[in-house]
Amino acid sequence: DKYIVIGAGILGASTAYHLAKAGANVTVIDRKDEGQATDAAAGIVCPWISQRRNQTWYKLAKGGARFYPELIKELENEGESNTGYSRVGAISIHTDSKKLIEMEKRARKRLEDAPEIGEIQILTPTETKALFPLIADGYGSVYVSGAARVDGRAIRDTLLRSAQRYGATIVNGDAELLLHGTNVIGAKTSEETYFANTVIVTAGAWGSQLLEPLGIHFQVDFQKGQILHMKLQEMETDQWPVVMPPGSQYIVPFQDGKIVAGATHEKNTGFDLRVTAGSIQEILTQSLQFAPGLSSATIVEARVGFRPFTPDFLPVIGPLPGYKGVLIANGLGASGLTMGPYLGSLLAKLALKEEIDLDLEPYAISGALE
Ligand code: FAD
């Protein structure tokens, strides 16, 4: 059987990898849109201390975090050394010790069915500073050893490269669905027509455009995120934990003094790729408040990405109702780096008609249709 994957962000890249590894014939078509969420994202894999109570969301986020270490081991065994993933732990910081105790409780409760959380520990301001020297005075933290950082670009490229090694073909192009009645029989670009038994659409913020010619209103909207890359001179930052301050922003250290801070959540911007003064001010104000030691860092670049969302803020995955030969997944929102590799593996299983040990009904595509 032949498979086409349209869209090669983290979700499509993981789907292609898992299909190709299973021996399937896979063609990936990607338009490389500027603003690809995966390309801009550098972030955190730490779903366990989130206050978000939605169990349906949490199941995927938890599954996503659990899935990573095995996948990374597998990729490393296949010769990949730059996966962009590192389990450096996270510190969720606060000045209020009551808040820290609540956070610790939340994490401990979740530890019961998520041992991958690892060690959970409340740290004093001094201990917190020892782990992350740039932090402001007075911040204690909850340390979670199983949390990780991941570089979206690096993991995406690793998955695509590995898919290619297993025989996948990767095409740069703008794909349209090819239909015969209500059967999706392939995809075409301006250059070529590709036939397949199953077409998988993982097109992120652009997902609704692909379904428009079918008269389908796919309700995937997006939020613009701006994120800032900085560099510290001569600092050994590789082992520093991810910092999660109160609010929605975070600070993610990488190797060689690289520090990524952000990101903004901007609604109704359209596909506006601009880096804006107000957003950079917001990121700097927040990150310097929590980590004043960043004030001497070099500003390297700012990136912009569009996080795809459904109306319920829940990912959707499955067949398109009323059509044959097409599977869709989308709506990974602000936690797509966390969920993407796992969801891609499920999508590959769906396509290969293999059994899945998760009830996908709550994530049916109908949830994003009018
Ligand atoms: P995308 O990565 O957007 O990929 C979609 C691809 O489809 C694009 O390459 C596009 O060109 C292609 N495409 C679309 N239409 C077509 C077509 N017709 N033909 C061919 N190709 C097409 N998540 C976390 O878990 N932790 C974080 O800390 C985190 N931080 C983030 C920070 C920022 C600034 C942003 C923007 C996102 C962050 N995320 C984070 C969220 C995560 O990045 C996204 O949820 C995830 O990358 C979405 O992946 P995707 O593959 O669905 O979409």
Coordinates of C-alpha atoms and ligand atoms in Angstrom, one line a residue:
D1 CA 0.0 0.0 0.0
K2 CA 1.0 3.6 -0.7
Y3 CA 0.7 6.4 1.8
I4 CA 1.0 10.2 1.4
V5 CA 1.6 12.6 4.2
I6 CA 0.8 16.2 3.6
G7 CA 2.6 18.5 6.0
A8 CA 5.9 17.8 7.6
G9 CA 5.8 19.6 11.0
I10 CA 6.5 17.4 14.0
L11 CA 3.2 15.5 13.5
G12 CA 3.7 14.7 9.8
A13 CA 7.4 13.9 10.3
S14 CA 6.6 11.4 13.1
T15 CA 3.8 9.8 11.1
A16 CA 6.1 9.4 8.1
Y17 CA 8.9 7.9 10.3
H18 CA 6.6 5.4 11.9
L19 CA 5.0 4.4 8.6
A20 CA 8.4 4.1 6.8
K21 CA 9.9 2.1 9.7
A22 CA 7.0 -0.3 9.4
G23 CA 8.0 -0.9 5.8
A24 CA 5.3 1.2 4.1
N25 CA 5.7 3.1 0.9
V26 CA 5.5 6.8 2.0
T27 CA 5.7 10.1 0.2
V28 CA 5.8 13.3 2.3
I29 CA 4.7 16.5 0.6
D30 CA 5.5 19.7 2.5
R31 CA 5.2 23.3 1.5
K32 CA 7.7 24.6 4.2
D33 CA 5.5 27.5 5.1
E34 CA 7.1 30.3 7.1
G35 CA 5.4 30.2 10.4
Q36 CA 5.4 26.4 10.7
A37 CA 4.7 25.9 14.4
T38 CA 7.4 23.2 14.7
D39 CA 10.0 25.3 13.2
A40 CA 9.5 28.1 15.7
A41 CA 9.0 26.0 18.7
A42 CA 11.6 25.3 21.3
G43 CA 10.1 24.1 24.4
I44 CA 9.1 22.0 27.2
V45 CA 7.9 18.5 27.6
C46 CA 6.3 18.7 31.1
P47 CA 2.6 18.2 31.1
W48 CA 2.2 17.1 34.7
I49 CA 2.1 20.3 36.6
S50 CA -0.3 22.0 34.3
Q51 CA -3.4 23.3 35.9
R52 CA -5.4 22.3 32.9
R53 CA -7.9 19.8 34.2
N54 CA -9.3 18.5 30.9
Q55 CA -8.6 14.7 31.1
T56 CA -9.0 14.2 27.4
W57 CA -6.2 16.6 26.8
Y58 CA -4.0 15.3 29.6
K59 CA -4.2 11.7 28.4
L60 CA -2.5 12.7 25.1
A61 CA 0.0 15.1 26.7
K62 CA 0.9 12.5 29.3
G63 CA 1.2 9.8 26.6
G64 CA 3.4 12.2 24.5
A65 CA 5.8 12.8 27.4
R66 CA 6.0 9.1 28.1
F67 CA 6.6 8.2 24.5
Y68 CA 9.8 10.4 24.0
P69 CA 12.5 8.5 25.9
E70 CA 11.9 5.3 24.0
L71 CA 11.7 7.1 20.7
I72 CA 14.9 9.0 21.3
K73 CA 16.7 5.8 22.2
E74 CA 15.4 4.2 19.0
L75 CA 16.6 7.2 16.9
E76 CA 20.0 7.2 18.6
N77 CA 20.3 3.5 18.0
E78 CA 19.7 4.3 14.3
G79 CA 22.7 6.7 14.4
E80 CA 20.9 10.0 15.1
S81 CA 22.9 12.1 17.6
N82 CA 21.2 15.5 17.3
T83 CA 17.6 14.8 18.2
G84 CA 17.1 18.1 20.1
Y85 CA 15.7 16.3 23.1
S86 CA 17.3 16.3 26.5
R87 CA 15.8 15.3 29.8
V88 CA 17.2 18.1 31.9
G89 CA 14.3 18.4 34.3
A90 CA 12.2 21.5 35.0
I91 CA 11.7 23.9 37.8
S92 CA 8.4 25.5 38.3
I93 CA 9.2 28.6 40.3
H94 CA 7.2 30.8 42.7
T95 CA 7.8 33.2 45.6
D96 CA 4.8 31.8 47.5
S97 CA 5.7 28.6 49.3
K98 CA 1.9 27.7 49.6
K99 CA 1.8 27.7 45.8
L100 CA 4.8 25.5 45.7
I101 CA 3.2 23.0 48.0
E102 CA 0.0 22.9 45.9
M103 CA 2.1 22.3 42.8
E104 CA 4.1 19.5 44.4
K105 CA 0.8 17.9 45.5
R106 CA -0.6 18.1 42.0
A107 CA 2.6 16.5 40.6
R108 CA 2.7 13.8 43.3
K109 CA -0.9 12.8 42.6
R110 CA -0.1 12.4 38.9
L111 CA 3.0 10.4 39.7
E112 CA 0.8 7.4 40.5
D113 CA 0.0 6.7 36.9
A114 CA 2.9 8.6 35.4
P115 CA 6.2 7.3 36.9
E116 CA 8.1 9.0 34.1
I117 CA 7.6 12.2 36.1
G118 CA 10.6 11.0 38.0
E119 CA 11.8 12.7 41.1
I120 CA 9.6 15.6 42.6
Q121 CA 11.2 17.9 45.1
I122 CA 10.5 21.3 46.6
L123 CA 13.7 23.5 46.4
T124 CA 14.5 26.5 48.5
P125 CA 15.5 29.7 46.7
T126 CA 19.2 28.9 47.3
E127 CA 18.8 25.4 45.9
T128 CA 16.9 26.8 43.0
K129 CA 19.7 29.3 42.2
A130 CA 22.2 26.5 42.3
L131 CA 20.3 24.7 39.5
F132 CA 19.6 27.9 37.5
P133 CA 22.1 30.7 38.5
L134 CA 20.3 33.5 36.7
I135 CA 17.1 33.3 38.7
A136 CA 15.8 36.3 40.7
D137 CA 16.1 36.3 44.5
G138 CA 13.3 34.8 46.5
Y139 CA 12.1 32.2 44.1
G140 CA 11.7 28.6 45.4
S141 CA 10.7 25.9 43.0
V142 CA 9.2 22.5 42.4
Y143 CA 11.8 20.4 40.6
V144 CA 10.6 17.6 38.3
S145 CA 13.4 15.4 37.0
G146 CA 11.5 13.7 34.1
A147 CA 10.8 17.0 32.3
A148 CA 12.6 17.7 29.1
R149 CA 13.5 20.4 26.6
V150 CA 13.1 19.8 22.9
D151 CA 14.1 21.8 19.8
G152 CA 11.3 21.5 17.3
R153 CA 13.5 21.9 14.3
A154 CA 16.0 19.3 15.4
I155 CA 13.5 16.6 16.2
R156 CA 11.5 17.2 13.0
D157 CA 14.7 16.9 10.9
T158 CA 15.8 13.8 12.8
L159 CA 12.4 12.1 12.1
L160 CA 12.4 13.1 8.4
R161 CA 16.0 12.0 7.9
S162 CA 15.2 8.7 9.6
A163 CA 12.0 8.2 7.5
Q164 CA 14.1 8.8 4.4
R165 CA 16.6 6.2 5.6
Y166 CA 13.7 3.7 5.7
G167 CA 12.8 4.6 2.1
A168 CA 10.4 7.6 2.4
T169 CA 10.4 10.2 -0.3
I170 CA 10.2 13.8 0.7
V171 CA 8.8 16.4 -1.8
N172 CA 8.8 20.1 -1.4
G173 CA 5.5 21.3 -2.8
D174 CA 2.0 22.7 -2.4
A175 CA -0.4 19.7 -2.2
E176 CA -4.0 19.4 -3.1
L177 CA -6.2 16.4 -2.4
L178 CA -7.0 14.3 -5.4
L179 CA -10.6 13.0 -5.4
H180 CA -12.7 10.4 -7.1
G181 CA -16.2 11.0 -5.8
T182 CA -15.8 10.7 -2.1
N183 CA -12.7 8.7 -2.3
V184 CA -9.4 10.5 -1.8
I185 CA -7.1 8.7 -4.2
G186 CA -3.9 10.8 -3.9
A187 CA -2.5 14.3 -3.9
K188 CA -1.1 16.6 -6.6
T189 CA 1.3 19.5 -6.6
S190 CA 1.9 21.9 -9.5
E191 CA 4.6 19.5 -10.8
E192 CA 3.2 16.0 -10.2
T193 CA 0.3 13.7 -9.3
Y194 CA 0.8 11.1 -6.6
F195 CA -1.6 8.2 -6.1
A196 CA -2.1 6.5 -2.7
N197 CA -4.4 4.2 -0.8
T198 CA -4.3 6.6 2.2
V199 CA -3.6 10.3 2.3
I200 CA -2.8 11.7 5.8
V201 CA -3.3 15.4 6.3
T202 CA -1.1 17.0 9.0
A203 CA -1.2 20.5 7.8
G204 CA -1.3 22.5 11.0
A205 CA -2.6 26.0 10.8
W206 CA -3.2 25.6 7.1
G207 CA -5.3 22.5 7.5
S208 CA -8.6 24.1 6.8
Q209 CA -7.4 25.4 3.4
L210 CA -6.8 21.8 2.1
L211 CA -10.4 20.8 2.9
E212 CA -12.0 23.9 1.4
P213 CA -12.3 22.4 -2.1
L214 CA -14.3 19.6 -0.6
G215 CA -16.8 22.1 0.8
I216 CA -15.8 21.2 4.3
H217 CA -15.4 23.8 6.9
F218 CA -12.6 22.4 9.1
Q219 CA -12.5 24.5 12.2
V220 CA -8.8 24.8 12.8
D221 CA -7.8 28.2 13.9
F222 CA -4.4 29.3 15.1
Q223 CA -2.5 31.4 17.7
K224 CA 0.6 33.3 16.7
G225 CA 3.6 32.8 19.0
Q226 CA 6.7 34.9 19.0
I227 CA 9.8 33.5 20.8
L228 CA 13.2 35.0 21.5
H229 CA 16.6 33.3 21.2
M230 CA 19.4 34.7 23.3
K231 CA 23.0 33.7 24.0
L232 CA 25.0 34.0 27.2
Q233 CA 28.8 34.4 26.9
E234 CA 30.9 31.5 28.2
M235 CA 28.2 29.8 30.2
E236 CA 27.8 26.1 30.5
T237 CA 24.0 25.9 30.1
D238 CA 23.6 22.4 28.7
Q239 CA 22.4 20.8 32.0
W240 CA 20.3 23.7 33.2
P241 CA 16.6 22.8 33.8
V242 CA 13.7 24.4 32.0
V243 CA 12.2 27.2 34.0
M244 CA 8.4 27.5 34.3
P245 CA 7.5 30.8 36.0
P246 CA 3.9 31.7 37.0
G247 CA 1.9 32.6 33.9
S248 CA 2.3 31.1 30.4
Q249 CA 5.9 32.1 29.6
Y250 CA 8.9 29.9 30.0
I251 CA 12.7 29.9 29.7
V252 CA 14.5 27.0 28.0
P253 CA 18.3 26.7 28.2
F254 CA 20.1 24.7 25.5
Q255 CA 23.8 24.0 24.9
D256 CA 26.5 26.6 24.6
G257 CA 24.8 29.5 26.4
K258 CA 21.7 29.4 24.2
I259 CA 18.6 30.5 26.0
V260 CA 15.1 30.5 24.5
A261 CA 12.4 32.6 26.1
G262 CA 8.7 33.1 25.3
A263 CA 6.3 32.6 23.9
T264 CA 3.5 35.0 23.2
H265 CA -0.1 33.8 22.6
E266 CA -1.7 36.1 20.0
K267 CA -5.2 35.7 18.7
N268 CA -6.7 36.9 15.4
T269 CA -3.5 38.0 13.8
G270 CA -4.0 36.1 10.6
F271 CA -0.8 34.8 9.0
D272 CA 1.2 37.8 10.2
L273 CA 4.9 36.8 10.3
R274 CA 6.2 40.0 11.8
V275 CA 8.2 40.2 14.9
T276 CA 6.6 43.0 16.8
A277 CA 7.9 45.5 19.4
G278 CA 5.1 44.8 21.9
S279 CA 5.6 41.1 21.9
I280 CA 9.3 41.3 22.3
Q281 CA 8.8 43.7 25.2
E282 CA 6.4 41.3 26.8
I283 CA 8.9 38.4 26.5
L284 CA 11.8 40.5 27.8
T285 CA 9.8 42.0 30.7
Q286 CA 8.8 38.6 31.9
S287 CA 12.0 36.8 31.4
L288 CA 14.1 39.5 33.0
Q289 CA 11.8 39.7 35.9
F290 CA 12.3 36.0 36.6
A291 CA 15.9 35.7 35.4
P292 CA 17.6 39.2 35.7
G293 CA 20.9 37.5 34.9
L294 CA 19.6 37.4 31.3
S295 CA 20.0 41.2 30.9
S296 CA 23.5 40.9 29.5
A297 CA 22.6 38.1 27.0
T298 CA 23.0 38.7 23.3
I299 CA 19.7 38.9 21.3
V300 CA 20.2 36.3 18.5
E301 CA 16.8 36.1 16.8
A302 CA 13.1 36.0 17.2
R303 CA 10.9 33.3 15.6
V304 CA 7.3 33.3 14.8
G305 CA 5.0 30.3 14.6
F306 CA 1.3 29.5 14.3
R307 CA -0.1 27.0 16.8
P308 CA -3.1 25.2 15.4
F309 CA -6.2 25.0 17.6
T310 CA -9.6 23.4 17.4
P311 CA -12.7 25.1 19.0
D312 CA -12.4 22.9 22.1
F313 CA -8.6 23.3 22.3
L314 CA -8.3 19.5 21.9
P315 CA -6.4 17.7 19.2
V316 CA -8.4 15.8 16.6
I317 CA -7.3 12.5 14.9
G318 CA -9.0 10.1 12.6
P319 CA -10.8 9.6 9.3
L320 CA -12.7 12.4 7.6
P321 CA -16.4 11.6 8.0
G322 CA -18.1 10.9 4.6
Y323 CA -14.8 10.2 2.8
K324 CA -12.6 7.2 2.2
G325 CA -8.8 7.1 2.0
V326 CA -8.1 10.1 4.1
L327 CA -6.9 10.5 7.7
I328 CA -6.4 13.8 9.5
A329 CA -4.8 15.0 12.7
N330 CA -4.5 18.6 13.9
G331 CA -5.1 21.0 16.7
L332 CA -2.0 20.2 18.8
G333 CA -2.1 23.8 20.1
A334 CA 0.5 24.8 22.7
S335 CA 1.6 21.3 23.5
G336 CA 2.3 19.9 20.0
L337 CA 6.0 19.3 20.6
T338 CA 5.0 17.2 23.6
M339 CA 2.2 15.2 21.8
G340 CA 3.4 15.3 18.2
P341 CA 5.7 12.2 18.1
Y342 CA 3.2 10.1 20.0
L343 CA 0.2 11.2 18.0
G344 CA 2.2 10.6 14.8
S345 CA 2.8 7.0 15.9
L346 CA -0.9 6.6 16.5
L347 CA -1.7 8.0 13.1
A348 CA 0.7 5.6 11.4
K349 CA -1.0 2.7 13.3
L350 CA -4.4 4.0 12.2
A351 CA -3.2 4.1 8.6
L352 CA -1.7 0.6 8.8
K353 CA -5.0 -0.6 10.5
E354 CA -3.1 -1.8 13.5
E355 CA -4.5 -1.9 17.0
I356 CA -4.3 1.1 19.2
D357 CA -4.5 0.9 23.0
L358 CA -6.2 4.3 23.4
D359 CA -9.8 5.2 22.8
L360 CA -9.6 7.8 20.0
E361 CA -13.4 8.5 20.0
P362 CA -13.0 11.7 22.1
Y363 CA -10.6 13.1 19.4
A364 CA -12.8 12.3 16.4
I365 CA -12.6 14.7 13.5
S366 CA -16.3 15.5 13.8
G367 CA -15.3 17.6 16.8
A368 CA -13.7 20.2 14.5
L369 CA -16.5 20.1 11.8
E370 CA -19.6 22.4 11.8
Ligands
FAD1 P1 3.2 22.6 11.8 O1 4.5 22.4 12.5 O2 2.7 24.0 11.7 O3 3.4 21.9 10.4 C1 2.4 22.0 9.4 C2 3.1 21.8 8.0 O4 2.1 21.6 7.0 C3 3.9 23.0 7.6 O5 5.2 22.7 7.2 C4 3.1 23.5 6.3 O6 4.0 24.1 5.3 C5 2.6 22.2 5.8 N1 1.4 22.4 4.9 C6 0.2 23.0 5.1 N2 -0.6 22.9 4.1 C7 0.1 22.3 3.1 C8 -0.2 21.9 1.8 N3 -1.3 22.2 1.2 N4 0.8 21.3 1.0 C9 2.0 21.0 1.6 N5 2.3 21.3 2.9 C10 1.4 21.9 3.6 N6 4.6 22.6 22.2 C11 5.1 22.0 23.3 O7 4.7 20.8 23.5 N7 5.9 22.6 24.1 C12 6.4 23.9 23.9 O8 7.1 24.4 24.7 C13 5.9 24.6 22.7 N8 6.4 25.8 22.5 C14 5.9 26.5 21.4 C15 6.4 27.8 21.1 C16 6.0 28.4 19.9 C17 6.5 29.8 19.6 C18 5.1 27.8 19.0 C19 4.6 28.5 17.8 C20 4.6 26.5 19.3 C21 5.0 25.9 20.5 N9 4.5 24.6 20.8 C22 5.0 23.9 21.9 C23 3.5 24.0 20.0 C24 4.0 23.1 18.8 O9 5.0 23.7 18.2 C25 2.8 22.8 17.8 O10 1.7 22.4 18.4 C26 3.3 21.8 16.8 O11 4.5 22.1 16.3 C27 2.3 21.6 15.7 O12 2.8 20.7 14.7 P2 2.1 20.4 13.4 O13 3.0 19.3 12.7 O14 0.7 20.0 13.6 O15 2.0 21.7 12.5

